[in-house]
Coordinates of C-alpha atoms in Angstrom, one line a residue:
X1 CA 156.8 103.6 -52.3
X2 CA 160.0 104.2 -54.5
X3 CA 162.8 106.2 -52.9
X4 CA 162.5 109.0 -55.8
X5 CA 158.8 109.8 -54.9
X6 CA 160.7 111.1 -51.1
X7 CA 163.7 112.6 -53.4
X8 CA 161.0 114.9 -55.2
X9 CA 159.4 115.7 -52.1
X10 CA 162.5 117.1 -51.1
X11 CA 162.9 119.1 -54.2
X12 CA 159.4 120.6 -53.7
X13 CA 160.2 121.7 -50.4
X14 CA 163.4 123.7 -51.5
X15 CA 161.2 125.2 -54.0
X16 CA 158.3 126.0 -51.3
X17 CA 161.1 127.2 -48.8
X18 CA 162.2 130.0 -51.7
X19 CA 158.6 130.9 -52.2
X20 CA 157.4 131.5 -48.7
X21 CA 160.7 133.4 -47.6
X22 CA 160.2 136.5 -48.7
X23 CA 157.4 137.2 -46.1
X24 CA 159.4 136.1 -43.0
X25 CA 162.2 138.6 -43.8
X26 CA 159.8 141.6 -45.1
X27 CA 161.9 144.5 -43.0
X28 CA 165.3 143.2 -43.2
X29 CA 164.6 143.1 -46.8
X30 CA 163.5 146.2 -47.6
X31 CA 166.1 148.2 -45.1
X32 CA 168.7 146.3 -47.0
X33 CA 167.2 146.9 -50.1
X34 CA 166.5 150.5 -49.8
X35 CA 162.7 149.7 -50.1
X36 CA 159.5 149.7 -48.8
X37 CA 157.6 147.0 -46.6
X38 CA 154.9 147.0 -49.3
X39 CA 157.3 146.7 -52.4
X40 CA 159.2 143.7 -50.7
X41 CA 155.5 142.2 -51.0
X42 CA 155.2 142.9 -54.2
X43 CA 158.1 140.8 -54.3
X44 CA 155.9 137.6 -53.3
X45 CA 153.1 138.6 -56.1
X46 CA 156.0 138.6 -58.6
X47 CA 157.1 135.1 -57.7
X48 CA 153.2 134.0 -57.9
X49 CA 152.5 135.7 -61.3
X50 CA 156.1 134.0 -63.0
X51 CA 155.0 130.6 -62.0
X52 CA 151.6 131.0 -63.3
X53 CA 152.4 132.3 -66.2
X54 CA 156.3 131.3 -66.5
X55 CA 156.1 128.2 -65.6
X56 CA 153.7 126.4 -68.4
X57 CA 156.5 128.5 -71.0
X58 CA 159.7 126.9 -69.0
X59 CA 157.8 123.6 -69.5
X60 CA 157.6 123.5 -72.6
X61 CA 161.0 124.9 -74.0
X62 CA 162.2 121.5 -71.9
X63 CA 159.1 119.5 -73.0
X64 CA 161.8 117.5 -75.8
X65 CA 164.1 116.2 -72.5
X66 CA 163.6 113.4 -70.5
X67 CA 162.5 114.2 -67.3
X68 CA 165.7 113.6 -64.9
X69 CA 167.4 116.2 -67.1
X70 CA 164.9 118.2 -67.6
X71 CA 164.7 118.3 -63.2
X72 CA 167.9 119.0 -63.3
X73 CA 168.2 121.9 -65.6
X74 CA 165.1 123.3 -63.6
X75 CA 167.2 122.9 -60.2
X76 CA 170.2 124.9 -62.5
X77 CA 167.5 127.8 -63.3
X78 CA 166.3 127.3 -59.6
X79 CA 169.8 127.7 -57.8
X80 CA 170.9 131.1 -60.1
X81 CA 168.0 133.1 -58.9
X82 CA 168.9 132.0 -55.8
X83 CA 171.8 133.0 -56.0
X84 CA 170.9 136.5 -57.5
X85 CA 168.7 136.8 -55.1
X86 CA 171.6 136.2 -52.5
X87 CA 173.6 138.8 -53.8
X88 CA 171.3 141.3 -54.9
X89 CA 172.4 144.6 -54.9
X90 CA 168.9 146.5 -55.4
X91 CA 165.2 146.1 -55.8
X92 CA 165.0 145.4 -59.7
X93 CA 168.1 142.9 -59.5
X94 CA 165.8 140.6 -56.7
X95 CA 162.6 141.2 -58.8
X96 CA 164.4 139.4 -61.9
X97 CA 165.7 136.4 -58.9
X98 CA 162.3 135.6 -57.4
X99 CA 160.4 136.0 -61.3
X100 CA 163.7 133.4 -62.2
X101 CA 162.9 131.3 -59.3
X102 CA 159.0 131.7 -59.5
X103 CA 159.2 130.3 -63.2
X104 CA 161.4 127.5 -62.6
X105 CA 159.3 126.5 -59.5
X106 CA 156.2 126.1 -61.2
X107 CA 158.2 123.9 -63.6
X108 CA 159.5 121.5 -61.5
X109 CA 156.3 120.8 -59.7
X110 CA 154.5 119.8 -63.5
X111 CA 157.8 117.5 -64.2
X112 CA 158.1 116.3 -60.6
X113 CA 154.3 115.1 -60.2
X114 CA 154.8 113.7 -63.9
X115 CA 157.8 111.7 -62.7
X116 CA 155.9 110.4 -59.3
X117 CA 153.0 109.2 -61.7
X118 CA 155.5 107.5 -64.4
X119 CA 156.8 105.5 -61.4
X120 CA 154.3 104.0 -59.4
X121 CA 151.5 101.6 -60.5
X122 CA 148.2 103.4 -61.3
X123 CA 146.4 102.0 -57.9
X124 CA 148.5 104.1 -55.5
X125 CA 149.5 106.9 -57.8
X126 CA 147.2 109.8 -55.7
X127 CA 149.3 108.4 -52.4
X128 CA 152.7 108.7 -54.0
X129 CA 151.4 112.3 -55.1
X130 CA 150.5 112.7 -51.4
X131 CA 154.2 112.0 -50.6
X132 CA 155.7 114.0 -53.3
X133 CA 153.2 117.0 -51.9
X134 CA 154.3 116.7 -47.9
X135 CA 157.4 118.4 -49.4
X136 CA 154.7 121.6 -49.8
X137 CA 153.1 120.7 -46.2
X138 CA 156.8 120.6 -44.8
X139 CA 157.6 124.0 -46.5
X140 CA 155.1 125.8 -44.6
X141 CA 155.4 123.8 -41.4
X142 CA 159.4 124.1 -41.5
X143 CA 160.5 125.8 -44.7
X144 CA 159.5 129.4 -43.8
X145 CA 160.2 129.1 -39.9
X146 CA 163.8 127.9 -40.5
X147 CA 164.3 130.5 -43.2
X148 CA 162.9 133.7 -40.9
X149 CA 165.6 132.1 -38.4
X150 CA 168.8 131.7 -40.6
X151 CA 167.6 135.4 -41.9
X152 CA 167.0 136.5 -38.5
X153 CA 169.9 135.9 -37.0
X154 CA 172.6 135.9 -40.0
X155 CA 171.5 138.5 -42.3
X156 CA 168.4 137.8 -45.0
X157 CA 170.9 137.0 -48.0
X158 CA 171.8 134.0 -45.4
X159 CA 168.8 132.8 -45.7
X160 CA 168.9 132.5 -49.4
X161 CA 172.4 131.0 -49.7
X162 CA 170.4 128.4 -47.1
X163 CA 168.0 127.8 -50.0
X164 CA 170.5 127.5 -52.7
X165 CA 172.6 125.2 -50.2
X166 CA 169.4 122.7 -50.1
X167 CA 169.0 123.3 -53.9
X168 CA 172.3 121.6 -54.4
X169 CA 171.3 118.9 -52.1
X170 CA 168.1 118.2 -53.8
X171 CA 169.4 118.4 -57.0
X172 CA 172.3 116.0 -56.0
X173 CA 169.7 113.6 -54.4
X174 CA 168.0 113.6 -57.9
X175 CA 170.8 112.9 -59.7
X176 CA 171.2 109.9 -57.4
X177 CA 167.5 108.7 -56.8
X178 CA 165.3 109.5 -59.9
X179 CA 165.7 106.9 -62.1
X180 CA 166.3 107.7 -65.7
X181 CA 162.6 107.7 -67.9
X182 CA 160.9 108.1 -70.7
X183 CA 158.7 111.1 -71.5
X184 CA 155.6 110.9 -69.1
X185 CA 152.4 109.1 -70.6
X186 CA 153.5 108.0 -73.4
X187 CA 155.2 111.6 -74.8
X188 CA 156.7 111.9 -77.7
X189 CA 157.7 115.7 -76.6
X190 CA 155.7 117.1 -79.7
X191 CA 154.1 120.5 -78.4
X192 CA 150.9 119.5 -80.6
X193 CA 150.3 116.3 -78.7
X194 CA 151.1 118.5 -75.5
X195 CA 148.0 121.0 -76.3
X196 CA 145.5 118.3 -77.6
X197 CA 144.6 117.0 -74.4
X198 CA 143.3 120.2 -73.5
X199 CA 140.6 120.0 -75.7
X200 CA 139.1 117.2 -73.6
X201 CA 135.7 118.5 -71.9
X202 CA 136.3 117.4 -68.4
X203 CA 140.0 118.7 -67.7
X204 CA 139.0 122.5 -67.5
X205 CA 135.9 121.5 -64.8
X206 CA 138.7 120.0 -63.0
X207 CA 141.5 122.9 -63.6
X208 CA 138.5 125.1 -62.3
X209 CA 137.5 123.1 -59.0
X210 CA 141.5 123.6 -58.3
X211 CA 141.4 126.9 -58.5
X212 CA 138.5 127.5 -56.1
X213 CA 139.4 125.0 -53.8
X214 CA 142.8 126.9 -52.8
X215 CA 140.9 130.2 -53.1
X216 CA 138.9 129.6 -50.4
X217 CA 141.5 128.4 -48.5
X218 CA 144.4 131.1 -49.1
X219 CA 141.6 133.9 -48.9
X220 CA 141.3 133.2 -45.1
X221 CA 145.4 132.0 -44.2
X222 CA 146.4 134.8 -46.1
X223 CA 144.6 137.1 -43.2
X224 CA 144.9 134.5 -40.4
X225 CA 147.6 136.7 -38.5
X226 CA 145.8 139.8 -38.4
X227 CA 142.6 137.8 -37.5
X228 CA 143.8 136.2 -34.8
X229 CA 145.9 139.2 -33.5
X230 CA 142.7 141.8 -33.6
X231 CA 139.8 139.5 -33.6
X232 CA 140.6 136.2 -31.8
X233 CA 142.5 138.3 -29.0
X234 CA 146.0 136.2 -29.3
X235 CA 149.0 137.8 -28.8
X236 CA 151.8 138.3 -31.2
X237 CA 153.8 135.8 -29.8
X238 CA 151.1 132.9 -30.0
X239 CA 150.2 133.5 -33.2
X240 CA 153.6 131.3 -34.3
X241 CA 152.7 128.6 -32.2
X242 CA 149.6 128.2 -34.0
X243 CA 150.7 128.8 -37.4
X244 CA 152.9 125.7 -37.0
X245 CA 149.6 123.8 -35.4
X246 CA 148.1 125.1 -38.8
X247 CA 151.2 123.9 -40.6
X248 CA 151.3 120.4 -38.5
X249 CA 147.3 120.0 -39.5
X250 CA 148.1 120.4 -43.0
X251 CA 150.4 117.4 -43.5
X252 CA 148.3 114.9 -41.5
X253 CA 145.4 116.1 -43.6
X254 CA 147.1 115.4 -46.9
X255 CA 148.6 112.1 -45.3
X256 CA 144.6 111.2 -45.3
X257 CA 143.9 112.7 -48.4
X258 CA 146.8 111.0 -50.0
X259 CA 145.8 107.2 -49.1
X260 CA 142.0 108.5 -50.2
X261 CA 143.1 110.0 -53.4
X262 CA 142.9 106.9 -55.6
X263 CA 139.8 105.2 -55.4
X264 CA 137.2 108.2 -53.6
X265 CA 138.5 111.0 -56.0
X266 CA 135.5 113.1 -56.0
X267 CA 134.3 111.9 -52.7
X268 CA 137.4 113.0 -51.3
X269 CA 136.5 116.9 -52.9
X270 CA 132.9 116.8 -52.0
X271 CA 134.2 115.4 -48.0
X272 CA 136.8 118.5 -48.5
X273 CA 135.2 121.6 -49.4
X274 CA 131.5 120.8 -47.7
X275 CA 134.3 120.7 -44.2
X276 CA 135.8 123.8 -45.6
X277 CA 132.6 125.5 -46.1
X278 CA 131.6 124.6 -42.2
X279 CA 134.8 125.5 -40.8
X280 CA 135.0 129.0 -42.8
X281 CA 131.3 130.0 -41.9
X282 CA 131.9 128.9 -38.3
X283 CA 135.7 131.2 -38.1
X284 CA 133.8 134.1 -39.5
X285 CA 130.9 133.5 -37.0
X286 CA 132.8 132.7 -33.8
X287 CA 136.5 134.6 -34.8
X288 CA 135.8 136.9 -31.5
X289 CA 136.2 133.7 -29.4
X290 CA 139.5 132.4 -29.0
X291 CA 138.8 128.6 -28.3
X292 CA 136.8 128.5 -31.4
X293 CA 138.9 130.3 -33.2
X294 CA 142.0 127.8 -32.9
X295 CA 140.0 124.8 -33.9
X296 CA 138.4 126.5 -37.0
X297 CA 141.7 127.8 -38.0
X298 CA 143.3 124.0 -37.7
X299 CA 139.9 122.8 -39.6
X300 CA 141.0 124.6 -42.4
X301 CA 144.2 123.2 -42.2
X302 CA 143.2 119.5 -42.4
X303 CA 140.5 120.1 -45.4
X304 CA 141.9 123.3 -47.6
X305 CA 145.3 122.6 -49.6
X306 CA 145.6 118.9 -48.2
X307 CA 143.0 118.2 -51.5
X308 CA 146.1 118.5 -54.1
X309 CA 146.4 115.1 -54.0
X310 CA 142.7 114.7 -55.0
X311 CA 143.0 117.5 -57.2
X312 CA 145.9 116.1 -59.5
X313 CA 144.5 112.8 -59.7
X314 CA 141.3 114.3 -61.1
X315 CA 143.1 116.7 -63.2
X316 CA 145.6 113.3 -64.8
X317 CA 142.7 111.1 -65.4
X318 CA 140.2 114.0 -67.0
X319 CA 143.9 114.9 -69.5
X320 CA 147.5 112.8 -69.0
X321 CA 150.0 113.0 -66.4
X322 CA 152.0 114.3 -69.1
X323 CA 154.4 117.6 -67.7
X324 CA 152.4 120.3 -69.1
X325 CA 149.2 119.4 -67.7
X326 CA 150.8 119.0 -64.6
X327 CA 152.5 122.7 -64.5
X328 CA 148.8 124.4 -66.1
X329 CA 147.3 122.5 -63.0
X330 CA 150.2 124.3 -60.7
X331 CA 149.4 127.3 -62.6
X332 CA 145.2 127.2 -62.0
X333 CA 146.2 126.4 -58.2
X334 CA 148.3 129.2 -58.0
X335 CA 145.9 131.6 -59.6
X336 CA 144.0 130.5 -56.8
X337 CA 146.3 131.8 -54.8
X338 CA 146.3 135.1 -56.1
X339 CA 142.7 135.8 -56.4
X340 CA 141.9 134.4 -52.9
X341 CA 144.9 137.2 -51.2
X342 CA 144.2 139.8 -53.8
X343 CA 140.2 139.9 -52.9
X344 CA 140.6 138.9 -49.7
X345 CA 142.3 141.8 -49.2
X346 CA 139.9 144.1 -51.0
X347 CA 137.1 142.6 -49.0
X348 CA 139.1 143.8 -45.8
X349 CA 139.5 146.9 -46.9
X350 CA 135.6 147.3 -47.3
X351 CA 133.9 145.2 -44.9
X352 CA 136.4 144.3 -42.3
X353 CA 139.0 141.5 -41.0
X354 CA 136.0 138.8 -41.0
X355 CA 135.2 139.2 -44.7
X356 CA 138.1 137.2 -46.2
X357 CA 136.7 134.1 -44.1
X358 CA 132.6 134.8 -45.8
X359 CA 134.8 135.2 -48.6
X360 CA 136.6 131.8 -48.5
X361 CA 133.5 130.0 -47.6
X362 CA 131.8 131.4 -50.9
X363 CA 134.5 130.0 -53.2
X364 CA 134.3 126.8 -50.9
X365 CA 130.7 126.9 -51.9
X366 CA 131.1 127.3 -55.2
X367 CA 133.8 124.7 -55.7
X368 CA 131.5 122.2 -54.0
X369 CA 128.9 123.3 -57.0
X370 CA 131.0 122.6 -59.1
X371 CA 131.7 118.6 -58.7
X372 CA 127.8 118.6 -59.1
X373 CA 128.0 117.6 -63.1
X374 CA 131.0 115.0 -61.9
X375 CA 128.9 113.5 -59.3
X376 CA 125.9 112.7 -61.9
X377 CA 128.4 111.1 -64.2
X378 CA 128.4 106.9 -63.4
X379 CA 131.4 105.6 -61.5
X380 CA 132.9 108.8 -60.0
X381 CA 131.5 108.2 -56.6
X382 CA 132.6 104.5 -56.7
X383 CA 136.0 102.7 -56.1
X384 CA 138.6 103.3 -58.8
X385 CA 138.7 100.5 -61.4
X386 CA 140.7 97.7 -60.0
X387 CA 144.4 97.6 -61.3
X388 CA 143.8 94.5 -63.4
X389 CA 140.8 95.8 -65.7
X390 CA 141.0 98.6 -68.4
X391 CA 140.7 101.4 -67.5
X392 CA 138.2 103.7 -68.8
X393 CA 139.9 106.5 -71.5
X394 CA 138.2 109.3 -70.1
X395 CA 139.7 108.5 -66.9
X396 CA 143.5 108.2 -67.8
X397 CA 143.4 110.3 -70.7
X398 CA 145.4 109.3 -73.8
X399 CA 148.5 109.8 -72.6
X400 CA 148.9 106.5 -70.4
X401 CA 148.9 103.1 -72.5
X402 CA 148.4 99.8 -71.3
X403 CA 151.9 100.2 -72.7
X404 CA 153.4 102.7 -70.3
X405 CA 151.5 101.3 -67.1
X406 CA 153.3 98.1 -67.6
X407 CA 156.9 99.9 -67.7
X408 CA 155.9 101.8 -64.6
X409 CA 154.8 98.7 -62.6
X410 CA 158.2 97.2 -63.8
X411 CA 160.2 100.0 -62.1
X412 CA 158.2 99.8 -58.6

């Protein structure tokens, strides 16, 4: 695996680490802001809302760069709301940081998963993406823990100067590791090539499957403290404990994924969200009992965001691996994000803390539907075509030439 596919990762999880902080300092923040607990939340859905919508934007006002400068201006964007963030002096100063950060987060992950694809051979291209993605795994599992710690114990803008401190770092480590390239697939950076693959038929199937996928999964973790704490019967202090179990789950179910990813695509979904389903239904069914409870929860973990590598391999060979697919995929993901807290919440308020895991299993249900037209189509359920044949257009999309592959090959 080429040493910039492990540099990305570690720009990823700098990026995860800003995203997740916010909600590990929620009362320090809002004393020291002069806010409310609720409007430092609003903080998170701000950072959500500017990479889904931001980030396509901040994409392509770099889309005529090469990607290692165009990483590195992102990390530049990235490290100044940090640092506004760091030295914010009221509420409407650290909205504009995390909708700066949000923005230039989304960004990086469409250039970053464009820039693992430009550098490894098409055969193992879902298990570099795998790697590149344990920086989000590793985010959740470490990222937000060590954050709430540094803000803890130091003060919350510590925590941020933290994240701008590994910013640096990453960005350093990119200068360094990334080789220099050309523009993704084939590129020539015109907008108008940009926006034609999106008039392919199968991309937005796959753009939608995303979407549901991590709904169902962020409708249930989104509500897994309060679940656990008032239904399971686990005290505050254990709910940690099995966050990071949840956290651990997720990166040895992408590891999986990841080496899966290439040649079982679609298998890998169906295999995914038929688990998800099962292990949503049985966590609403058996959340009273505490045993259960933990196993469902790390069940989830091994099958719900552990598909992205799946997901963006689907997504590259239905369009390009081309940076603004990639950053439309980050945005459909995160949307998923948003509507599987938003009505998860709405679905607590009406019927209860079990409803947001009946709620997750439904969109698990529904993603699984929707890989029905895939799995009638020849070859999807078969191994990947073998490295030396051609591939098939409507695989690869037109954005990766025999052309490009062989320039790829020659830098791995």
């Amino acid at each position: 695996m080429p040493r910039a596919v492990h540099v990305l990762a570690l720009g990823i999880f700098a990026m995860v680490t800003s995203e997740f902080v916010v909600a590990g300092l929620m009362p320090q923040m809002a004393e020291g802001l002069d806010a409310t607990v609720p409007q430092i939340g609003y903080l998170i859905t701000a950072f959500a809302v500017a990479m889904a919508v931001g980030g396509p934007f901040l994409t392509v006002a770099l889309m005529r760069l090469r990607p290692k400068p165009a990483l590195l201006v992102l990390f530049a964007v990235f490290l100044a709301g940090n640092v506004l963030a760091a030295t914010a002096g009221s509420y409407g100063v650290m909205l504009a940081a995390r909708v700066i950060t949000g923005t230039a987060s989304q960004a990086f992950f469409g250039v970053a998963i464009s820039v693992c694809s430009s550098i490894t051979r098409e055969e193992v291209r879902g298990r570099a993406i795998g790697v590149a993605m344990n920086g989000l795994m590793l985010g959740t599992l470490l990222g937000l823990p060590m954050a709430t710690f540094i803000g803890g114990n130091l003060g919350w803008r510590a925590a941020f100067w933290a994240i701008s401190a590994l910013t640096v770092v990453a960005a350093v480590a990119t200068l360094l590791g990334v080789p220099r390239l050309d523009r993704p697939g084939g590129s020539t950076g015109t907008l108008r090539e940009e926006v034609r693959v999106f008039r392919k038929p199968r991309l937005w199937p796959a753009l939608c499957t995303s979407t549901l996928i991590i709904g169902a999964t962020f409708s249930a973790f989104s509500y897994f403290n309060p679940i656990l704490t008032e239904v399971s019967g686990f005290g505050e202090s254990t709910v940690p404990v099995l966050l990071i179990a949840y956290g651990a789950a997720t990166v040895a179910g992408n590891t999986v994924v990841a080496r899966l990813a290439d040649r079982r695509t679609i298998g890998v979904q169906v295999a995914g969200l038929a688990l998800n389903t099962l292990f949503l239904t049985g966590f609403a069914l058996f959340a009273h009992v505490s045993a259960a409870a933990a196993v469902l929860m790390m069940g989830i973990g091994l099958v719900g965001v552990t598909m992205n590598p799946a997901m963006v391999t689907r997504v590259q060979r239905a369009g390009n691996h081309g940076p603004l697919v990639n950053t439309v995929h980050s945005s459909f993901i995160t949307l998923g994000v948003v509507i599987g807290s938003s009505a998860g919440g709405v679905f607590v308020d009406a019927f209860g803390l079990r409803s947001p895991l009946w709620l997750g299993a439904a969109l698990a249900l529904l993603g699984l539907l929707s890989l029905l037209p895939e799995l009638g189509r020849r070859g999807y359920t078969g191994p990947a075509p073998a490295a030396t044949e051609a591939p098939d257009p409507l695989e690869t999309g037109t954005g990766t030439p025999a052309a490009a592959n062989s320039t790829a090959r020659a830098r791995t």
